[in-house]
Amino acid sequence: MTTVIVLNGGSSSGKSGIARCLQAVLPDPWLTLGVDTLIDATPSTVDDGIDFAADGGVSVGSGFRRLENAWMVGVAAMVRAGARVIVDDAFLGGAASQQRWRAALAGLEVLWVGVRCDGVVAAGREMARGDRVTGMAEAQAEIVHRGVVYDFEVDTGVNEALVCAREIAARVG
């Protein structure tokens, strides 16, 4: 039985919308935990944390990685305690990011989902949102998928979040 759904996609690709729709269409309660929540919870005083460049680039330091690791282990502990969790993340390190999650979620039933969206479409969403650094969506559109292995992929540039969520829900065992 699937206990974790990991949604990986670039900024403004539609992961959060899909996660909310999944909560509505899946029969059991699922928590949604996103990397944005971790970023918001991280104090600005963390040495070697996370930085957002004016051009949309993101650099992640060892201080942030330590907190991220603790968060991943914590998410896995919640699942082991009986919660079902949808993870909303952007694998800036591609396959290396997925490997960190694989280590934390070892022994759990995980559905790995790639959330694709054309960079130009994501950039338009980014502009409309107004809460992201301009350029982040286009910069991340492909890099987050490099070397990542998925059970299933959806494309939010072609389908609405609810359609994608229903396709994902059909694969949850």
XYZ file of N, CA and C in Angstrom:
519
model
N 0.833 -1.179 0.000
C 0.000 0.000 0.000
C 0.882 1.247 0.000
N 0.598 2.154 -0.914
C 1.357 3.403 -1.014
C 1.102 4.249 0.228
N 2.190 4.709 0.855
C 2.060 5.571 2.029
C 2.683 6.940 1.807
N 3.450 7.083 0.723
C 4.083 8.360 0.401
C 3.973 8.589 -1.106
N 3.577 9.797 -1.468
C 3.603 10.229 -2.862
C 4.591 11.384 -2.913
N 5.646 11.238 -3.709
C 6.621 12.316 -3.862
C 6.384 12.969 -5.215
N 6.032 14.258 -5.163
C 5.843 15.062 -6.377
C 7.104 15.888 -6.579
N 7.784 15.694 -7.679
C 8.981 16.477 -7.996
C 8.752 17.261 -9.270
N 9.000 18.559 -9.171
C 8.896 19.417 -10.342
C 9.480 20.775 -10.014
N 9.718 21.559 -11.040
C 10.280 22.880 -10.851
C 9.293 23.842 -10.206
N 9.795 24.993 -9.846
C 8.970 26.051 -9.285
C 7.835 26.390 -10.246
N 6.643 26.571 -9.713
C 5.446 26.945 -10.479
C 5.009 25.897 -11.498
N 5.427 24.648 -11.282
C 5.028 23.573 -12.201
C 3.647 23.021 -11.884
N 3.105 23.341 -10.716
C 1.771 22.863 -10.372
C 1.716 21.803 -9.297
N 2.833 21.553 -8.613
C 2.877 20.506 -7.591
C 1.895 20.760 -6.450
N 1.842 21.983 -5.953
C 0.974 22.291 -4.816
C -0.495 22.128 -5.182
N -0.871 22.545 -6.380
C -2.250 22.365 -6.838
C -2.606 20.895 -6.950
N -1.692 20.105 -7.486
C -1.923 18.659 -7.582
C -2.061 18.063 -6.184
N -1.208 18.480 -5.263
C -1.261 17.942 -3.894
C -2.622 18.228 -3.256
N -3.128 19.456 -3.411
C -4.445 19.793 -2.856
C -5.547 18.950 -3.504
N -5.452 18.750 -4.808
C -6.439 17.924 -5.505
C -6.344 16.468 -5.060
N -5.130 15.975 -4.860
C -4.967 14.605 -4.364
C -5.646 14.435 -3.011
N -5.505 15.432 -2.141
C -6.165 15.347 -0.840
C -7.680 15.234 -1.008
N -8.220 15.841 -2.036
C -9.664 15.805 -2.272
C -10.124 14.494 -2.910
N -9.303 13.887 -3.761
C -9.754 12.702 -4.495
C -9.340 11.375 -3.865
N -8.313 11.372 -3.029
C -7.910 10.121 -2.389
C -8.876 9.789 -1.254
N -9.196 8.508 -1.068
C -10.223 8.141 -0.084
C -9.801 8.353 1.379
N -8.539 8.255 1.680
C -8.074 8.418 3.052
C -7.444 9.785 3.227
N -7.308 10.249 4.469
C -6.638 11.538 4.683
C -5.135 11.452 4.383
N -4.637 12.444 3.671
C -3.216 12.554 3.343
C -2.733 13.939 3.759
N -1.585 13.995 4.412
C -0.940 15.270 4.733
C -0.125 15.715 3.528
N -0.033 17.015 3.329
C 0.833 17.558 2.296
C 1.949 18.332 2.974
N 3.183 17.978 2.661
C 4.354 18.645 3.223
C 5.248 19.070 2.073
N 5.458 20.375 1.958
C 6.226 20.901 0.848
C 7.534 21.522 1.269
N 8.476 21.506 0.345
C 9.782 22.098 0.595
C 9.655 23.593 0.886
N 8.621 24.239 0.355
C 8.423 25.661 0.656
C 8.193 25.885 2.148
N 7.512 24.938 2.791
C 7.291 25.049 4.239
C 8.623 24.946 4.977
N 9.484 24.045 4.540
C 10.813 23.922 5.144
C 11.602 25.211 4.950
N 11.560 25.754 3.752
C 12.291 26.997 3.462
C 11.762 28.131 4.343
N 10.432 28.240 4.450
C 9.838 29.285 5.285
C 10.185 29.116 6.759
N 10.344 27.867 7.197
C 10.649 27.593 8.604
C 12.126 27.780 8.942
N 12.977 27.832 7.917
C 14.414 27.957 8.135
C 14.768 29.397 8.495
N 15.415 29.589 9.641
C 15.782 30.961 10.017
C 16.858 31.528 9.095
N 16.806 32.821 8.889
C 17.784 33.475 8.017
C 19.189 33.457 8.620
N 19.285 33.095 9.891
C 20.577 33.077 10.579
C 21.367 31.793 10.366
N 20.799 30.834 9.617
C 21.497 29.570 9.372
C 22.749 29.838 8.541
N 23.889 29.426 9.075
C 25.133 29.546 8.311
C 25.072 28.603 7.126
N 25.495 29.083 5.967
C 25.533 28.270 4.761
C 24.149 27.672 4.480
N 23.138 28.560 4.404
C 21.754 28.140 4.217
C 21.356 28.038 2.770
N 20.248 28.672 2.431
C 19.732 28.657 1.065
C 19.625 30.104 0.594
N 20.078 30.353 -0.626
C 20.067 31.700 -1.179
C 19.382 31.692 -2.534
N 18.601 32.751 -2.781
C 17.889 32.916 -4.036
C 18.499 34.106 -4.762
N 19.081 33.853 -5.915
C 19.729 34.912 -6.697
C 18.686 35.701 -7.485
N 19.038 36.905 -7.860
C 18.132 37.779 -8.610
C 17.725 37.189 -9.958
N 18.563 36.296 -10.523
C 18.258 35.700 -11.824
C 17.436 34.412 -11.710
N 17.011 34.057 -10.488
C 16.219 32.845 -10.288
C 17.024 31.638 -9.855
N 18.341 31.774 -9.813
C 19.179 30.667 -9.359
C 19.029 30.447 -7.866
N 19.220 29.202 -7.451
C 19.119 28.843 -6.036
C 20.396 28.124 -5.647
N 21.022 28.566 -4.563
C 22.192 27.842 -4.062
C 21.879 27.342 -2.658
N 22.198 26.072 -2.459
C 21.889 25.392 -1.210
C 23.195 25.022 -0.530
N 23.351 25.460 0.717
C 24.569 25.198 1.467
C 24.407 24.063 2.454
N 25.497 23.723 3.113
C 25.516 22.590 4.039
C 24.621 22.809 5.258
N 24.459 24.053 5.698
C 23.576 24.323 6.834
C 22.132 23.990 6.500
N 21.703 24.370 5.305
C 20.349 24.034 4.876
C 20.221 22.527 4.691
N 21.241 21.889 4.123
C 21.181 20.432 3.896
C 20.989 19.674 5.211
N 21.636 20.131 6.278
C 21.467 19.468 7.579
C 20.003 19.563 8.031
N 19.416 20.736 7.898
C 18.015 20.906 8.281
C 17.095 20.103 7.362
N 17.413 20.098 6.078
C 16.624 19.339 5.120
C 16.653 17.849 5.449
N 17.818 17.336 5.815
C 17.938 15.927 6.182
C 17.062 15.613 7.390
N 17.102 16.475 8.400
C 16.275 16.264 9.587
C 14.794 16.284 9.212
N 14.417 17.197 8.306
C 13.036 17.285 7.847
C 12.625 16.003 7.128
N 13.476 15.501 6.251
C 13.168 14.274 5.514
C 12.975 13.095 6.476
N 13.862 12.965 7.429
C 13.758 11.889 8.422
C 12.471 12.059 9.233
N 12.123 13.317 9.534
C 10.888 13.595 10.256
C 9.646 13.232 9.453
N 9.656 13.536 8.172
C 8.536 13.161 7.299
C 8.387 11.642 7.304
N 9.493 10.932 7.157
C 9.458 9.464 7.169
C 8.930 8.942 8.505
N 9.306 9.580 9.609
C 8.825 9.160 10.929
C 7.310 9.333 11.034
N 6.788 10.390 10.454
C 5.335 10.595 10.456
C 4.637 9.469 9.695
N 5.209 9.075 8.572
C 4.629 7.990 7.781
C 4.706 6.684 8.573
N 5.833 6.442 9.192
C 5.982 5.214 9.981
C 5.030 5.197 11.180
N 4.611 6.372 11.633
C 3.668 6.477 12.754
C 2.213 6.369 12.290
N 1.998 6.235 10.971
C 0.652 5.990 10.470
C 0.069 7.041 9.545
N 0.759 8.154 9.334
C 0.249 9.179 8.421
C 0.591 8.816 6.981
N -0.266 9.210 6.077
C 0.053 9.141 4.657
C 0.438 10.552 4.243
N 1.496 10.654 3.438
C 2.064 11.971 3.154
C 2.305 12.168 1.664
N 1.943 13.355 1.201
C 2.280 13.822 -0.144
C 3.407 14.827 0.032
N 4.563 14.539 -0.568
C 5.718 15.436 -0.501
C 5.750 16.263 -1.777
N 5.854 17.566 -1.621
C 5.917 18.519 -2.733
C 7.331 19.104 -2.715
N 8.173 18.698 -3.671
C 9.579 19.108 -3.634
C 10.069 19.464 -5.034
N 11.195 20.140 -5.069
C 11.896 20.463 -6.321
C 13.313 19.939 -6.162
N 13.647 18.873 -6.859
C 14.949 18.216 -6.733
C 16.012 19.032 -7.463
N 16.478 20.086 -6.827
C 17.485 20.942 -7.452
C 18.751 20.169 -7.794
N 19.029 19.111 -7.054
C 20.193 18.268 -7.311
C 19.865 17.053 -8.166
N 18.682 17.027 -8.782
C 18.302 15.903 -9.635
C 18.367 14.575 -8.902
N 19.123 13.620 -9.479
C 19.208 12.269 -8.925
C 19.746 12.255 -7.495
N 20.661 13.147 -7.159
C 21.209 13.193 -5.794
C 20.114 13.567 -4.791
N 19.217 14.454 -5.179
C 18.092 14.820 -4.305
C 17.175 13.625 -4.095
N 16.891 12.904 -5.175
C 16.038 11.729 -5.042
C 16.701 10.692 -4.144
N 17.999 10.547 -4.245
C 18.704 9.565 -3.414
C 18.578 9.912 -1.937
N 18.638 11.203 -1.595
C 18.452 11.606 -0.189
C 17.064 11.214 0.296
N 16.051 11.428 -0.541
C 14.705 11.021 -0.166
C 14.595 9.490 -0.078
N 15.196 8.784 -1.016
C 15.148 7.314 -0.981
C 15.732 6.786 0.336
N 16.815 7.378 0.781
C 17.440 6.955 2.043
C 16.502 7.210 3.218
N 15.890 8.380 3.253
C 14.991 8.724 4.358
C 13.738 7.848 4.355
N 13.236 7.507 3.172
C 11.984 6.767 3.044
C 12.188 5.260 2.884
N 13.383 4.784 3.138
C 13.702 3.355 2.975
C 12.697 2.486 3.732
N 12.208 1.467 3.023
C 11.267 0.531 3.624
C 9.808 0.955 3.514
N 9.540 2.143 3.008
C 8.168 2.625 2.842
C 7.737 2.479 1.381
N 6.436 2.378 1.169
C 5.895 2.276 -0.189
C 5.719 3.679 -0.755
N 6.552 4.030 -1.729
C 6.590 5.377 -2.277
C 6.187 5.353 -3.748
N 5.357 6.310 -4.132
C 5.031 6.534 -5.532
C 5.768 7.798 -5.956
N 6.720 7.650 -6.874
C 7.545 8.770 -7.350
C 6.895 9.362 -8.582
N 6.520 10.641 -8.513
C 5.803 11.290 -9.605
C 6.570 12.514 -10.093
N 6.859 12.540 -11.380
C 7.461 13.699 -12.002
C 6.363 14.649 -12.456
N 6.466 15.906 -12.047
C 5.499 16.920 -12.458
C 6.195 17.817 -13.474
N 5.864 17.609 -14.716
C 6.483 18.355 -15.809
C 5.626 19.557 -16.189
N 6.305 20.574 -16.651
C 5.623 21.763 -17.164
C 6.636 22.524 -17.999
N 6.263 22.871 -19.213
C 7.141 23.647 -20.079
C 7.609 24.898 -19.337
N 8.880 25.213 -19.476
C 9.462 26.343 -18.767
C 8.779 27.670 -19.037
N 8.316 27.877 -20.263
C 7.642 29.131 -20.609
C 6.289 29.210 -19.897
N 5.571 28.101 -19.847
C 4.282 28.058 -19.145
C 4.503 28.310 -17.653
N 5.498 27.638 -17.072
C 5.804 27.821 -15.651
C 6.219 29.263 -15.365
N 6.969 29.871 -16.279
C 7.386 31.267 -16.106
C 6.185 32.198 -16.098
N 5.191 31.919 -16.920
C 3.962 32.707 -16.919
C 3.229 32.591 -15.592
N 3.181 31.383 -15.048
C 2.550 31.179 -13.736
C 3.329 31.920 -12.652
N 4.645 31.840 -12.754
C 5.524 32.517 -11.796
C 5.230 34.014 -11.766
N 5.095 34.596 -12.941
C 4.808 36.026 -13.050
C 3.460 36.350 -12.420
N 2.464 35.519 -12.718
C 1.117 35.744 -12.198
C 1.071 35.603 -10.676
N 1.882 34.690 -10.125
C 1.906 34.481 -8.674
C 2.484 35.684 -7.952
N 3.593 36.168 -8.475
C 4.224 37.331 -7.866
C 4.972 37.071 -6.575
N 5.080 35.819 -6.156
C 5.771 35.516 -4.903
C 7.052 34.705 -5.112
N 7.546 34.682 -6.323
C 8.768 33.944 -6.654
C 9.762 34.879 -7.320
N 11.019 34.507 -7.243
C 12.063 35.248 -7.937
C 11.901 34.967 -9.429
N 11.830 36.000 -10.226
C 11.668 35.842 -11.667
C 12.840 35.056 -12.247
N 12.513 34.056 -13.020
C 13.524 33.224 -13.660
C 13.661 31.843 -13.024
N 13.161 31.688 -11.812
C 13.300 30.411 -11.112
C 12.549 29.285 -11.831
N 11.327 29.557 -12.268
C 10.519 28.514 -12.906
C 11.167 27.983 -14.175
N 11.620 28.892 -15.027
C 12.237 28.450 -16.279
C 13.559 27.737 -16.017
N 14.334 28.231 -15.047
C 15.625 27.616 -14.728
C 15.465 26.203 -14.179
N 14.387 25.960 -13.451
C 14.200 24.658 -12.801
C 13.397 23.656 -13.623
N 12.751 24.094 -14.680
C 11.808 23.252 -15.421
C 12.383 21.893 -15.813
N 13.626 21.837 -16.218
C 14.230 20.564 -16.635
C 15.254 20.031 -15.644
N 15.993 20.932 -14.997
C 17.102 20.488 -14.142
C 16.646 19.585 -12.997
N 15.440 19.805 -12.472
C 14.957 18.998 -11.348
C 14.676 17.550 -11.743
N 14.581 17.281 -13.039
C 14.264 15.929 -13.514
C 15.510 15.138 -13.941
N 16.671 15.784 -13.985
C 17.880 15.110 -14.480
C 18.269 13.913 -13.624
N 18.233 12.740 -14.250
C 18.650 11.513 -13.591
C 17.645 10.946 -12.606
N 16.475 11.553 -12.492
C 15.450 11.103 -11.549
C 14.616 10.005 -12.207
N 14.331 8.965 -11.438
C 13.543 7.836 -11.930
C 12.149 7.927 -11.300
N 11.126 7.888 -12.152
C 9.748 8.032 -11.698
C 8.951 6.759 -11.938
N 7.894 6.603 -11.146
C 6.898 5.571 -11.405
C 5.890 6.075 -12.426
N 5.736 7.404 -12.444
C 4.710 8.008 -13.293
C 5.030 9.492 -13.467
N 4.621 10.060 -14.596
C 4.817 11.492 -14.840
C 3.514 12.110 -15.322
N 3.332 13.383 -14.948
C 2.192 14.162 -15.421
C 2.734 15.460 -16.011
N 1.916 16.113 -16.828
C 2.322 17.377 -17.441
C 1.230 18.410 -17.193
N 1.520 19.380 -16.342
C 0.536 20.395 -15.988
C 0.445 21.504 -17.031
N 1.307 21.465 -18.016
C 1.181 22.395 -19.129
C 0.108 21.934 -20.095
N -0.247 20.656 -19.999
C -1.230 20.041 -20.887
C -2.538 19.752 -20.147
N -2.437 19.343 -18.875
C -3.610 18.963 -18.086
C -3.725 19.808 -16.823
N -4.957 20.019 -16.387
C -5.224 20.732 -15.137
C -4.813 19.860 -13.945
N -4.628 20.501 -12.805
C -4.190 19.816 -11.589
C -5.116 18.660 -11.219
N -6.421 18.847 -11.341
C -7.365 17.794 -10.968
C -7.218 16.573 -11.865
N -7.025 16.779 -13.150
C -6.820 15.658 -14.077
C -5.551 14.902 -13.686
N -4.478 15.648 -13.417
C -3.215 15.030 -13.005
C -3.396 14.255 -11.702
N -4.100 14.856 -10.751
C -4.330 14.202 -9.451
C -5.099 12.903 -9.621
N -6.094 12.907 -10.484
C -6.867 11.677 -10.711
C -6.001 10.604 -11.338
N -5.114 10.990 -12.274
C -4.198 10.019 -12.886
C -3.266 9.431 -11.836
N -2.772 10.268 -10.936
C -1.882 9.795 -9.868
C -2.649 8.905 -8.911
N -3.826 9.348 -8.495
C -4.647 8.576 -7.544
C -4.944 7.172 -8.065
N -5.108 7.020 -9.370
C -5.377 5.714 -9.968
C -4.205 4.755 -9.778
N -3.030 5.296 -9.490
C -1.831 4.456 -9.307
C -1.477 4.226 -7.844
N -2.239 4.819 -6.955
C -1.986 4.641 -5.520
C -2.592 3.306 -5.095
N -1.716 2.450 -4.577
C -2.187 1.133 -4.165
C -2.492 1.061 -2.699
